[in-house]
Short mmCIF file of C-alpha atoms and ligand atoms in Angstrom, two decimals:
data_model
loop_
_atom_site.label_atom_id
_atom_site.label_comp_id
_atom_site.label_asym_id
_atom_site.label_seq_id
_atom_site.Cartn_x
_atom_site.Cartn_y
_atom_site.Cartn_z
CA UNK A 30 -1.58 41.45 -5.45
CA UNK A 31 -0.13 41.83 -1.96
CA UNK A 32 -0.79 38.11 -1.43
CA UNK A 33 1.23 37.22 -4.55
CA UNK A 34 4.17 39.38 -3.44
CA UNK A 35 4.08 37.74 -0.02
CA UNK A 36 4.06 34.29 -1.62
CA UNK A 37 6.99 35.23 -3.87
CA UNK A 38 8.93 36.32 -0.76
CA UNK A 39 8.15 32.98 0.91
CA UNK A 40 9.25 31.13 -2.21
CA UNK A 41 12.61 32.94 -2.16
CA UNK A 42 12.89 32.36 1.59
CA UNK A 43 12.34 28.58 1.09
CA UNK A 44 14.86 28.58 -1.74
CA UNK A 45 17.43 30.42 0.38
CA UNK A 46 17.01 28.08 3.39
CA UNK A 47 17.93 25.12 1.19
CA UNK A 48 20.91 26.89 -0.41
CA UNK A 49 22.29 28.56 2.74
CA UNK A 50 22.29 25.57 5.04
CA UNK A 51 23.87 23.02 2.73
CA UNK A 52 27.21 22.94 4.50
CA UNK A 53 26.38 24.54 7.88
CA UNK A 54 28.14 22.98 10.88
CA UNK A 55 26.16 20.83 13.33
CA UNK A 56 26.42 23.55 15.97
CA UNK A 57 25.14 26.26 13.65
CA UNK A 58 22.29 24.04 12.48
CA UNK A 59 21.29 23.32 16.10
CA UNK A 60 21.32 27.05 16.96
CA UNK A 61 19.18 27.91 13.97
CA UNK A 62 16.75 25.13 14.84
CA UNK A 63 16.34 26.50 18.36
CA UNK A 64 15.77 30.08 17.16
CA UNK A 65 13.19 28.99 14.61
CA UNK A 66 11.49 26.63 17.05
CA UNK A 67 11.02 29.54 19.45
CA UNK A 68 9.45 31.65 16.69
CA UNK A 69 7.17 28.78 15.74
CA UNK A 70 6.00 28.28 19.30
CA UNK A 71 5.34 31.97 19.86
CA UNK A 72 2.95 31.86 16.93
CA UNK A 73 1.39 28.44 17.51
CA UNK A 74 0.80 28.86 21.26
CA UNK A 75 -1.39 31.92 20.56
CA UNK A 76 -3.49 30.25 17.88
CA UNK A 77 -3.65 26.53 18.64
CA UNK A 78 -5.84 25.54 21.55
CA UNK A 79 -3.90 22.29 21.96
CA UNK A 80 -0.52 24.02 22.30
CA UNK A 81 -1.58 27.16 24.20
CA UNK A 82 -0.32 25.75 27.52
CA UNK A 83 3.18 25.17 26.11
CA UNK A 84 4.18 28.78 25.53
CA UNK A 85 7.83 29.38 26.55
CA UNK A 86 8.44 25.66 26.97
CA UNK A 87 11.40 23.79 25.50
CA UNK A 88 10.83 21.11 22.88
CA UNK A 89 11.34 18.24 25.32
CA UNK A 90 8.31 19.41 27.35
CA UNK A 91 5.95 18.98 24.40
CA UNK A 92 4.00 15.72 24.17
CA UNK A 93 5.03 13.15 21.59
CA UNK A 94 2.05 12.49 19.36
CA UNK A 95 1.30 9.79 16.82
CA UNK A 96 -1.23 9.63 14.03
CA UNK A 97 -4.29 8.50 16.06
CA UNK A 98 -3.65 11.16 18.72
CA UNK A 99 -2.99 13.81 16.08
CA UNK A 100 -6.24 13.07 14.25
CA UNK A 101 -8.17 12.88 17.53
CA UNK A 102 -6.99 16.44 18.38
CA UNK A 103 -6.90 17.77 14.81
CA UNK A 104 -9.55 20.46 15.49
CA UNK A 105 -7.62 21.87 18.47
CA UNK A 106 -4.17 21.54 16.89
CA UNK A 107 -4.76 23.48 13.66
CA UNK A 108 -4.55 27.25 13.90
CA UNK A 109 -7.28 28.16 11.38
CA UNK A 110 -10.34 26.70 13.09
CA UNK A 111 -11.03 23.83 10.68
CA UNK A 112 -12.47 20.51 11.80
CA UNK A 113 -11.35 17.10 10.63
CA UNK A 114 -14.69 16.05 9.20
CA UNK A 115 -15.04 19.04 6.88
CA UNK A 116 -11.40 18.69 5.77
CA UNK A 117 -11.88 15.00 4.96
CA UNK A 118 -15.06 15.72 3.01
CA UNK A 119 -13.32 18.50 1.11
CA UNK A 120 -10.30 16.28 0.31
CA UNK A 121 -12.46 13.33 -0.79
CA UNK A 122 -14.54 15.56 -3.07
CA UNK A 123 -11.35 16.94 -4.65
CA UNK A 124 -10.16 13.37 -5.30
CA UNK A 125 -13.46 12.18 -6.77
CA UNK A 126 -13.75 15.30 -9.00
CA UNK A 127 -9.99 15.15 -9.77
CA UNK A 128 -10.01 18.91 -9.05
CA UNK A 129 -7.31 19.90 -6.60
CA UNK A 130 -7.52 23.67 -6.76
CA UNK A 131 -10.31 24.34 -4.28
CA UNK A 132 -9.32 25.79 -0.90
CA UNK A 133 -11.03 25.79 2.48
CA UNK A 134 -10.79 28.97 4.59
CA UNK A 135 -7.92 29.99 2.31
CA UNK A 136 -5.84 26.85 2.88
CA UNK A 137 -5.22 23.78 0.72
CA UNK A 138 -6.40 20.46 2.07
CA UNK A 139 -4.71 17.23 1.04
CA UNK A 140 -5.31 13.62 1.94
CA UNK A 141 -2.51 11.12 2.13
CA UNK A 142 -2.94 7.68 0.68
CA UNK A 143 -0.97 6.15 3.54
CA UNK A 144 -0.49 2.42 3.89
CA UNK A 145 -2.23 2.29 7.24
CA UNK A 146 -5.99 2.22 7.61
CA UNK A 147 -6.15 5.78 8.85
CA UNK A 148 -6.06 8.44 6.18
CA UNK A 149 -3.75 11.39 6.82
CA UNK A 150 -4.94 14.97 6.32
CA UNK A 151 -2.72 17.98 5.72
CA UNK A 152 -3.39 21.70 5.57
CA UNK A 153 -1.12 24.30 4.04
CA UNK A 154 -1.54 28.04 3.58
CA UNK A 155 -0.48 29.70 0.28
CA UNK A 156 2.67 31.08 2.00
CA UNK A 157 3.65 27.68 3.44
CA UNK A 158 3.03 26.26 0.00
CA UNK A 159 5.30 28.85 -1.62
CA UNK A 160 8.03 28.25 0.96
CA UNK A 161 7.78 24.49 0.39
CA UNK A 162 7.94 24.98 -3.38
CA UNK A 163 11.06 27.17 -3.13
CA UNK A 164 12.72 24.69 -0.79
CA UNK A 165 11.92 21.52 -2.75
CA UNK A 166 13.06 23.10 -6.01
CA UNK A 167 16.34 24.29 -4.53
CA UNK A 168 16.93 20.83 -3.05
CA UNK A 169 16.10 18.77 -6.09
CA UNK A 170 16.23 20.69 -9.31
CA UNK A 171 19.54 22.11 -10.50
CA UNK A 172 19.27 25.79 -11.37
CA UNK A 173 19.14 26.56 -15.06
CA UNK A 174 17.87 29.45 -17.19
CA UNK A 175 16.45 26.80 -19.54
CA UNK A 176 12.88 25.96 -18.58
CA UNK A 177 12.82 22.46 -17.04
CA UNK A 178 10.01 20.07 -17.80
CA UNK A 179 9.07 18.04 -14.76
CA UNK A 180 6.83 14.96 -15.03
CA UNK A 181 5.08 14.07 -11.80
CA UNK A 182 3.30 10.73 -11.40
CA UNK A 183 1.05 10.82 -8.34
CA UNK A 184 -2.15 9.28 -7.09
CA UNK A 185 -3.60 12.69 -6.36
CA UNK A 186 -2.40 16.06 -7.54
CA UNK A 187 -2.52 19.05 -5.28
CA UNK A 188 -2.15 22.72 -5.96
CA UNK A 189 0.87 22.28 -3.69
CA UNK A 190 2.72 20.88 -6.70
CA UNK A 191 1.15 23.06 -9.36
CA UNK A 192 2.15 26.15 -7.40
CA UNK A 193 5.72 25.41 -8.51
CA UNK A 194 4.84 26.08 -12.16
CA UNK A 195 6.54 29.24 -13.27
CA UNK A 196 9.25 30.89 -15.20
CA UNK A 197 11.87 28.15 -14.88
CA UNK A 198 9.63 25.16 -14.38
CA UNK A 199 6.86 23.39 -16.23
CA UNK A 200 5.21 20.76 -14.04
CA UNK A 201 3.03 18.15 -15.74
CA UNK A 202 0.85 15.96 -13.55
CA UNK A 203 0.36 12.36 -14.73
CA UNK A 204 -2.80 11.01 -13.16
CA UNK A 205 -2.35 7.38 -12.14
CA UNK A 206 -6.08 6.72 -12.46
CA UNK A 207 -5.63 6.81 -16.27
CA UNK A 208 -4.51 3.83 -18.38
CA UNK A 209 -0.80 3.25 -18.10
CA UNK A 210 -0.34 2.88 -21.89
CA UNK A 211 -1.85 6.35 -22.38
CA UNK A 212 0.39 7.74 -19.64
CA UNK A 213 3.51 6.26 -21.26
CA UNK A 214 2.54 7.75 -24.65
CA UNK A 215 1.99 11.15 -23.01
CA UNK A 216 5.28 10.85 -21.12
CA UNK A 217 7.23 10.08 -24.30
CA UNK A 218 5.65 13.05 -26.10
CA UNK A 219 6.46 15.33 -23.14
CA UNK A 220 10.04 13.97 -22.75
CA UNK A 221 10.73 15.55 -19.33
CA UNK A 222 14.08 16.73 -17.95
CA UNK A 223 13.04 15.45 -14.54
CA UNK A 224 10.85 12.44 -13.78
CA UNK A 225 9.30 12.10 -10.32
CA UNK A 226 7.21 9.03 -9.41
CA UNK A 227 6.63 6.38 -6.73
CA UNK A 228 9.28 3.64 -6.86
CA UNK A 229 7.09 0.91 -8.36
CA UNK A 230 5.78 3.29 -11.05
CA UNK A 231 9.39 4.08 -12.05
CA UNK A 232 9.97 0.34 -12.16
CA UNK A 233 7.05 -0.12 -14.57
CA UNK A 234 8.23 2.81 -16.75
CA UNK A 235 11.66 1.15 -16.90
CA UNK A 236 10.10 -2.21 -17.83
CA UNK A 237 8.25 -0.46 -20.70
CA UNK A 238 11.72 0.43 -22.07
CA UNK A 239 10.63 4.07 -22.30
CA UNK A 240 12.70 6.15 -24.74
CA UNK A 241 12.62 9.36 -22.64
CA UNK A 242 15.98 10.84 -21.67
CA UNK A 243 15.58 12.58 -18.29
CA UNK A 244 18.57 14.31 -16.62
CA UNK A 245 17.29 13.32 -13.21
CA UNK A 246 14.89 10.71 -11.81
CA UNK A 247 13.45 10.96 -8.31
CA UNK A 248 11.66 8.21 -6.42
CA UNK A 249 8.98 9.31 -3.95
CA UNK A 250 6.37 7.96 -1.55
CA UNK A 251 7.46 4.31 -1.29
CA UNK A 252 10.34 2.16 -0.14
CA UNK A 253 12.90 2.01 -2.91
CA UNK A 254 14.17 -1.54 -3.13
CA UNK A 255 17.62 -2.32 -4.51
CA UNK A 256 16.20 -4.48 -7.30
CA UNK A 257 14.00 -1.59 -8.45
CA UNK A 258 16.89 0.84 -8.24
CA UNK A 259 19.01 -1.48 -10.41
CA UNK A 260 16.30 -1.81 -13.07
CA UNK A 261 15.65 1.94 -13.26
CA UNK A 262 19.36 2.84 -13.35
CA UNK A 263 19.94 0.17 -16.05
CA UNK A 264 17.21 1.69 -18.20
CA UNK A 265 18.12 5.37 -17.83
CA UNK A 266 21.60 6.89 -17.91
CA UNK A 267 21.30 8.78 -14.62
CA UNK A 268 21.47 8.06 -10.90
CA UNK A 269 18.19 7.52 -9.11
CA UNK A 270 17.51 10.07 -6.35
CA UNK A 271 15.00 9.92 -3.53
CA UNK A 272 12.60 12.31 -1.83
CA UNK A 273 11.33 11.05 1.51
CA UNK A 274 8.21 13.00 2.17
CA UNK A 275 5.22 12.10 4.31
CA UNK A 276 1.98 13.97 4.92
CA UNK A 277 3.68 15.21 8.06
CA UNK A 278 6.69 16.76 6.38
CA UNK A 279 9.48 16.74 3.85
CA UNK A 280 11.91 14.62 5.81
CA UNK A 281 14.91 13.76 3.67
CA UNK A 282 16.32 14.03 0.18
CA UNK A 283 19.29 12.79 -1.81
CA UNK A 284 22.33 15.05 -2.08
CA UNK A 285 24.51 15.52 -5.16
CA UNK A 286 26.25 12.23 -4.28
CA UNK A 287 22.93 10.37 -4.22
CA UNK A 288 22.99 9.89 -0.42
CA UNK A 289 19.94 10.60 1.71
CA UNK A 290 20.18 13.36 4.33
CA UNK A 291 17.52 14.47 6.80
CA UNK A 292 16.35 18.03 6.06
CA UNK A 293 17.60 19.44 9.36
CA UNK A 294 17.32 23.00 8.03
CA UNK A 295 13.51 22.75 8.17
CA UNK A 296 12.98 19.97 10.72
CA UNK A 297 14.12 18.83 14.13
CA UNK A 298 14.27 15.05 14.13
CA UNK A 299 14.58 13.14 17.40
CA UNK A 300 15.47 9.46 17.18
CA UNK A 301 13.54 6.79 19.03
CA UNK A 302 15.84 3.81 18.74
CA UNK A 303 14.39 0.53 17.55
CA UNK A 304 17.78 -1.17 17.34
CA UNK A 305 20.64 1.18 18.13
CA UNK A 306 23.35 -1.27 17.11
CA UNK A 307 22.12 -1.47 13.52
CA UNK A 308 21.18 2.26 13.52
CA UNK A 309 17.42 1.63 13.17
CA UNK A 310 15.14 4.31 14.59
CA UNK A 311 11.65 5.79 14.34
CA UNK A 312 11.78 9.55 13.68
CA UNK A 313 9.96 12.06 15.88
CA UNK A 314 9.66 15.15 13.74
CA UNK A 315 9.08 18.84 14.39
CA UNK A 316 8.50 20.92 11.29
CA UNK A 317 9.85 24.44 11.80
CA UNK A 318 7.71 26.01 9.06
CA UNK A 319 4.26 24.53 9.42
CA UNK A 320 1.96 26.90 11.29
CA UNK A 321 -1.48 26.17 9.82
CA UNK A 322 -1.32 22.57 10.99
CA UNK A 323 1.66 22.43 13.37
CA UNK A 324 3.71 19.23 13.36
CA UNK A 325 5.45 19.13 16.74
CA UNK A 326 7.10 15.96 18.11
CA UNK A 327 5.10 13.80 15.73
CA UNK A 328 6.24 10.19 15.83
CA UNK A 329 6.23 8.45 12.47
CA UNK A 330 6.10 4.68 12.49
CA UNK A 331 8.74 4.46 9.77
CA UNK A 332 11.99 2.58 10.27
CA UNK A 333 15.03 4.58 9.18
CA UNK A 334 18.61 3.37 9.28
CA UNK A 335 21.26 5.92 10.20
CA UNK A 336 24.51 6.02 8.26
CA UNK A 337 27.41 7.00 10.50
CA UNK A 338 29.96 7.69 7.76
CA UNK A 339 30.21 11.32 6.67
CA UNK A 340 29.18 12.22 3.16
CA UNK A 341 31.59 13.57 0.53
CA UNK A 342 29.02 16.29 -0.29
CA UNK A 343 30.08 18.14 2.90
CA UNK A 344 26.64 18.24 4.53
CA UNK A 345 26.55 17.62 8.29
CA UNK A 346 22.86 16.74 8.23
CA UNK A 347 22.14 13.22 9.50
CA UNK A 348 22.75 10.76 6.73
CA UNK A 349 20.44 7.81 6.18
CA UNK A 350 21.59 4.46 4.91
CA UNK A 351 18.03 3.82 3.87
CA UNK A 352 14.34 4.09 4.60
CA UNK A 353 13.58 0.53 5.51
CA UNK A 354 9.79 0.70 5.68
CA UNK A 355 7.17 0.95 8.35
CA UNK A 356 7.21 -0.65 11.75
CA UNK A 357 4.26 -2.81 10.78
CA UNK A 358 6.31 -4.12 7.85
CA UNK A 359 8.35 -6.09 10.41
CA UNK A 360 7.51 -9.77 10.66
CA UNK A 361 7.60 -11.44 14.07
CA UNK A 362 8.56 -15.06 14.76
CA UNK A 363 9.11 -16.97 18.02
CA UNK A 364 12.67 -17.58 19.13
CA UNK A 365 13.49 -21.29 18.71
CA UNK A 366 14.58 -21.83 22.30
CA UNK A 367 12.68 -19.39 24.53
CA UNK A 368 9.59 -18.58 22.40
CA UNK A 369 9.97 -14.79 22.76
CA UNK A 370 9.08 -12.84 19.62
CA UNK A 371 11.95 -11.77 17.40
CA UNK A 372 11.57 -8.89 14.90
CA UNK A 373 12.48 -9.79 11.33
CA UNK A 374 13.33 -6.46 9.70
CA UNK A 375 11.87 -6.03 6.21
CA UNK A 376 15.28 -5.46 4.73
CA UNK A 377 16.36 -8.98 5.69
CA UNK A 378 13.37 -10.39 3.79
CA UNK A 379 14.05 -8.14 0.79
CA UNK A 380 17.67 -9.22 0.67
CA UNK A 381 16.63 -12.86 0.83
CA UNK A 382 14.10 -12.34 -1.95
CA UNK A 383 16.71 -10.58 -4.05
CA UNK A 384 18.43 -13.97 -4.32
CA UNK A 385 15.23 -15.49 -5.76
CA UNK A 386 14.68 -12.79 -8.36
CA UNK A 387 15.47 -15.02 -11.36
CA UNK A 388 12.41 -17.11 -10.44
CA UNK A 389 10.20 -14.54 -8.69
CA UNK A 390 9.48 -11.31 -10.56
CA UNK A 391 7.22 -9.81 -7.89
CA UNK A 392 5.91 -10.80 -4.46
CA UNK A 393 3.78 -9.83 -1.46
CA UNK A 394 4.20 -11.22 2.05
CA UNK A 395 1.47 -10.94 4.66
CA UNK A 396 1.74 -12.32 8.17
CA UNK A 397 -1.35 -13.35 10.11
CA UNK A 398 -0.16 -14.84 13.40
CA UNK A 399 1.84 -18.02 12.77
CA UNK A 400 0.92 -18.12 9.06
CA UNK A 401 2.68 -16.25 6.28
CA UNK A 402 0.87 -15.81 2.96
CA UNK A 403 3.27 -15.53 0.11
CA UNK A 404 1.79 -14.23 -3.16
CA UNK A 405 4.11 -14.05 -6.14
CA UNK A 406 4.57 -13.87 -9.90
CA UNK A 407 6.68 -16.46 -11.66
CA UNK A 408 6.89 -18.41 -14.93
CA UNK A 409 7.82 -21.57 -13.05
CA UNK A 410 5.76 -21.86 -9.87
CA UNK A 411 7.25 -25.15 -8.69
CA UNK A 412 10.84 -23.92 -8.96
CA UNK A 413 9.90 -20.54 -7.44
CA UNK A 414 8.32 -22.14 -4.36
CA UNK A 415 11.31 -24.41 -3.94
CA UNK A 416 13.72 -21.42 -4.10
CA UNK A 417 11.61 -19.27 -1.76
CA UNK A 418 11.29 -22.07 0.80
CA UNK A 419 15.03 -22.77 0.75
CA UNK A 420 15.96 -19.06 1.01
CA UNK A 421 13.54 -18.28 3.84
CA UNK A 422 14.44 -21.45 5.74
CA UNK A 423 18.10 -20.40 5.64
CA UNK A 424 17.19 -16.89 6.84
CA UNK A 425 14.97 -18.12 9.72
CA UNK A 426 17.49 -20.78 10.79
CA UNK A 427 20.23 -18.13 10.86
CA UNK A 428 18.05 -15.91 13.06
CA UNK A 429 17.26 -18.82 15.37
CA UNK A 430 13.49 -18.46 14.98
CA UNK A 431 10.77 -21.04 14.31
CA UNK A 432 9.87 -21.49 10.68
CA UNK A 433 6.27 -20.36 10.10
CA UNK A 434 3.64 -22.08 8.01
CA UNK A 435 3.87 -20.58 4.50
CA UNK A 436 0.89 -20.51 2.12
CA UNK A 437 1.74 -19.86 -1.51
CA UNK A 438 -0.53 -18.08 -3.99
CA UNK A 439 0.35 -17.28 -7.60
CA UNK A 440 -0.60 -13.98 -9.30
CA UNK A 441 -0.53 -10.36 -8.17
CA UNK A 442 -3.02 -7.71 -9.22
CA UNK A 443 -1.14 -4.46 -9.69
CA UNK A 444 -3.03 -1.39 -8.51
CA UNK A 445 -1.19 1.83 -9.33
CA UNK A 446 -3.49 3.86 -7.11
CA UNK A 447 -2.37 1.97 -4.04
CA UNK A 448 0.89 2.54 -2.30
CA UNK A 449 2.90 -0.61 -2.85
CA UNK A 450 3.55 -2.53 0.32
CA UNK A 451 5.37 -5.79 -0.23
CA UNK A 452 5.80 -6.97 3.34
CA UNK A 453 3.19 -6.48 6.05
CA UNK A 454 2.44 -7.93 9.45
CA UNK A 455 -1.30 -7.78 10.15
CA UNK A 456 -1.16 -9.87 13.29
CA UNK A 457 1.80 -10.97 15.40
CA UNK A 458 1.97 -14.59 16.57
CA UNK A 459 1.02 -15.01 20.21
CA UNK A 460 3.96 -14.99 22.58
CA UNK A 461 4.52 -18.27 24.37
CA UNK A 462 6.54 -17.78 27.57
ZN1 ZN B 11 25.62 14.00 0.96
#
């Protein structure tokens, strides 16, 4: 009983953080971040072996960690004495049994289906879960006394999401391992107020000409391409919103004007510039609420693009123009005159492919050294290959890079259980000096 009351308090606390900080000034936000970081460290330094030597240190003194380092030190970083192997086994069993309610030492274990080879693992206590639920609801679901039906399409459920079921909310989990025709029939019968799904699943729902009439649609877990956004917004009479959440934290969400802002009321985000001129950076995140598995100066290999213009919503939180993808979505080609490798940002490729969309309905690009494999769907392969070649040649010539060898393959097998990744560099070409 006491546990439930505590969780309810955390839920309200999470809800209030999201409401209170909406229009806080930059200075006030920074002060709050510092106060909460200090509280976090006081707790974590006592319980995490990895961070015990950093007590009373400022954030800049903490090491920057990435996924391999984080997983290598997982047992020393978490504050509840769990080891990585048992957490992975627990998470895999939950996925194979499709039963996501079991806990380990009182905490929920989740696995991320990340696009990299290394699986992510997250741990959350019931109170962290309640705080997260309060926060995500306040951020994304307009308050109403009418019970809202929320349809959630995910590869794996977690009691993290089901914990949000309650008086004003009815969450329904749509399991992507089931047949899509059955899921569409179930979705139409449910007719949700809010639809939450990965971008390419929303795209498929739109292509099915679904008759549901949601008030709000939210894209999660994948890069939202402009062509997908257009199709979804054409099919449903509401603006498409985004939640940018990784295993490591809830990083950004769309405001009432549909613009993405970093959640600086729960995170400190440092920017490691990839290309300052265009505003591209990799985020280094510190989550101010996570104590079971602390996330401190964790470098994500995502590419975000900062938007300098202020937002009419009044929020001073950093605005993002877009989430471009992952760093290993960048292609690399030799400069035509000096041979040094030039990064081709995924957005440039996407924009080029947007031009070919009348011929190419879907595509995947994989770079292996000097060869690019181009797999696509089209009703007219000859015309499609001609268009793609012309478009990419123009792009590469404009960037002053050597044109790579391109291998074309027709036909894409859609796998809903896999995170869609359209552009990927598996091996850079060798640099010729
Ligand atoms: Zn805004």
